[in-house]
Coordinates of C-alpha atoms in Angstrom, one line a residue:
S1 CA -23.0 -11.0 5.9
T2 CA -21.0 -8.0 4.8
K3 CA -19.1 -8.2 1.5
R4 CA -15.5 -7.3 1.7
G5 CA -13.8 -5.4 -1.1
A6 CA -10.4 -6.1 -2.7
L7 CA -7.4 -3.9 -3.2
I8 CA -5.7 -4.5 -6.5
V9 CA -2.2 -3.0 -6.8
F10 CA -0.3 -2.4 -10.0
E11 CA 3.4 -2.1 -9.7
G12 CA 6.0 -1.3 -12.3
I13 CA 8.6 1.2 -13.4
D14 CA 7.7 4.7 -14.5
R15 CA 5.8 5.0 -17.8
S16 CA 5.1 1.2 -18.0
G17 CA 1.4 1.7 -18.3
K18 CA 0.2 1.2 -14.8
T19 CA -2.3 4.0 -14.9
T20 CA -3.6 3.1 -18.3
Q21 CA -4.2 -0.6 -17.4
S22 CA -5.7 0.2 -14.0
L23 CA -8.1 2.7 -15.5
K24 CA -9.1 0.1 -18.1
L25 CA -9.8 -2.4 -15.3
V26 CA -11.8 0.2 -13.4
D27 CA -13.9 0.9 -16.5
Y28 CA -14.5 -2.8 -17.1
L29 CA -15.4 -3.6 -13.5
N30 CA -17.8 -0.7 -13.4
S31 CA -19.3 -1.7 -16.7
I32 CA -20.3 -5.1 -15.3
N33 CA -21.8 -3.5 -12.2
I34 CA -18.9 -4.1 -9.8
P35 CA -18.4 -0.8 -8.0
T36 CA -14.8 0.2 -8.3
V37 CA -12.7 3.2 -7.2
H38 CA -9.4 4.2 -8.8
M39 CA -6.8 5.3 -6.2
R40 CA -3.3 6.7 -6.7
F41 CA -0.7 6.7 -4.0
P42 CA 1.6 9.7 -4.0
G43 CA 4.8 9.5 -6.0
K44 CA 8.1 11.1 -4.9
S45 CA 8.4 13.8 -7.5
S46 CA 8.5 16.7 -5.0
I47 CA 9.8 16.9 -1.4
I48 CA 6.3 17.1 0.0
L49 CA 5.2 14.0 -1.9
F50 CA 8.4 12.2 -0.9
I51 CA 7.7 12.9 2.8
I52 CA 4.1 11.7 2.4
H53 CA 5.3 8.6 0.7
E54 CA 7.8 7.9 3.5
L55 CA 5.2 8.4 6.2
I56 CA 2.8 5.9 4.4
M57 CA 5.7 3.4 4.2
L58 CA 6.3 3.8 7.9
Q59 CA 2.7 3.3 8.7
I60 CA 2.5 0.0 6.7
G61 CA 5.8 -1.2 8.1
Q62 CA 8.0 -1.1 5.0
Q63 CA 11.6 0.0 5.1
V64 CA 12.0 3.7 4.4
S65 CA 14.2 4.6 1.5
V66 CA 17.2 6.9 2.0
G67 CA 17.7 9.9 -0.2

């Protein structure tokens, strides 16, 4: 039987500590031999990142923001 992974998502406003807490969790899980990868989805700080973000949202079926 194949083991399935999990996707853990941290959501919050800018500068709320999402990256800090998610990296702490990755370090902890790796320390107890649970293979873990840290991923970041692109923000919207530049026009290119905004376009990438909107395309991802379209692919997963979420409403695209305007502006």
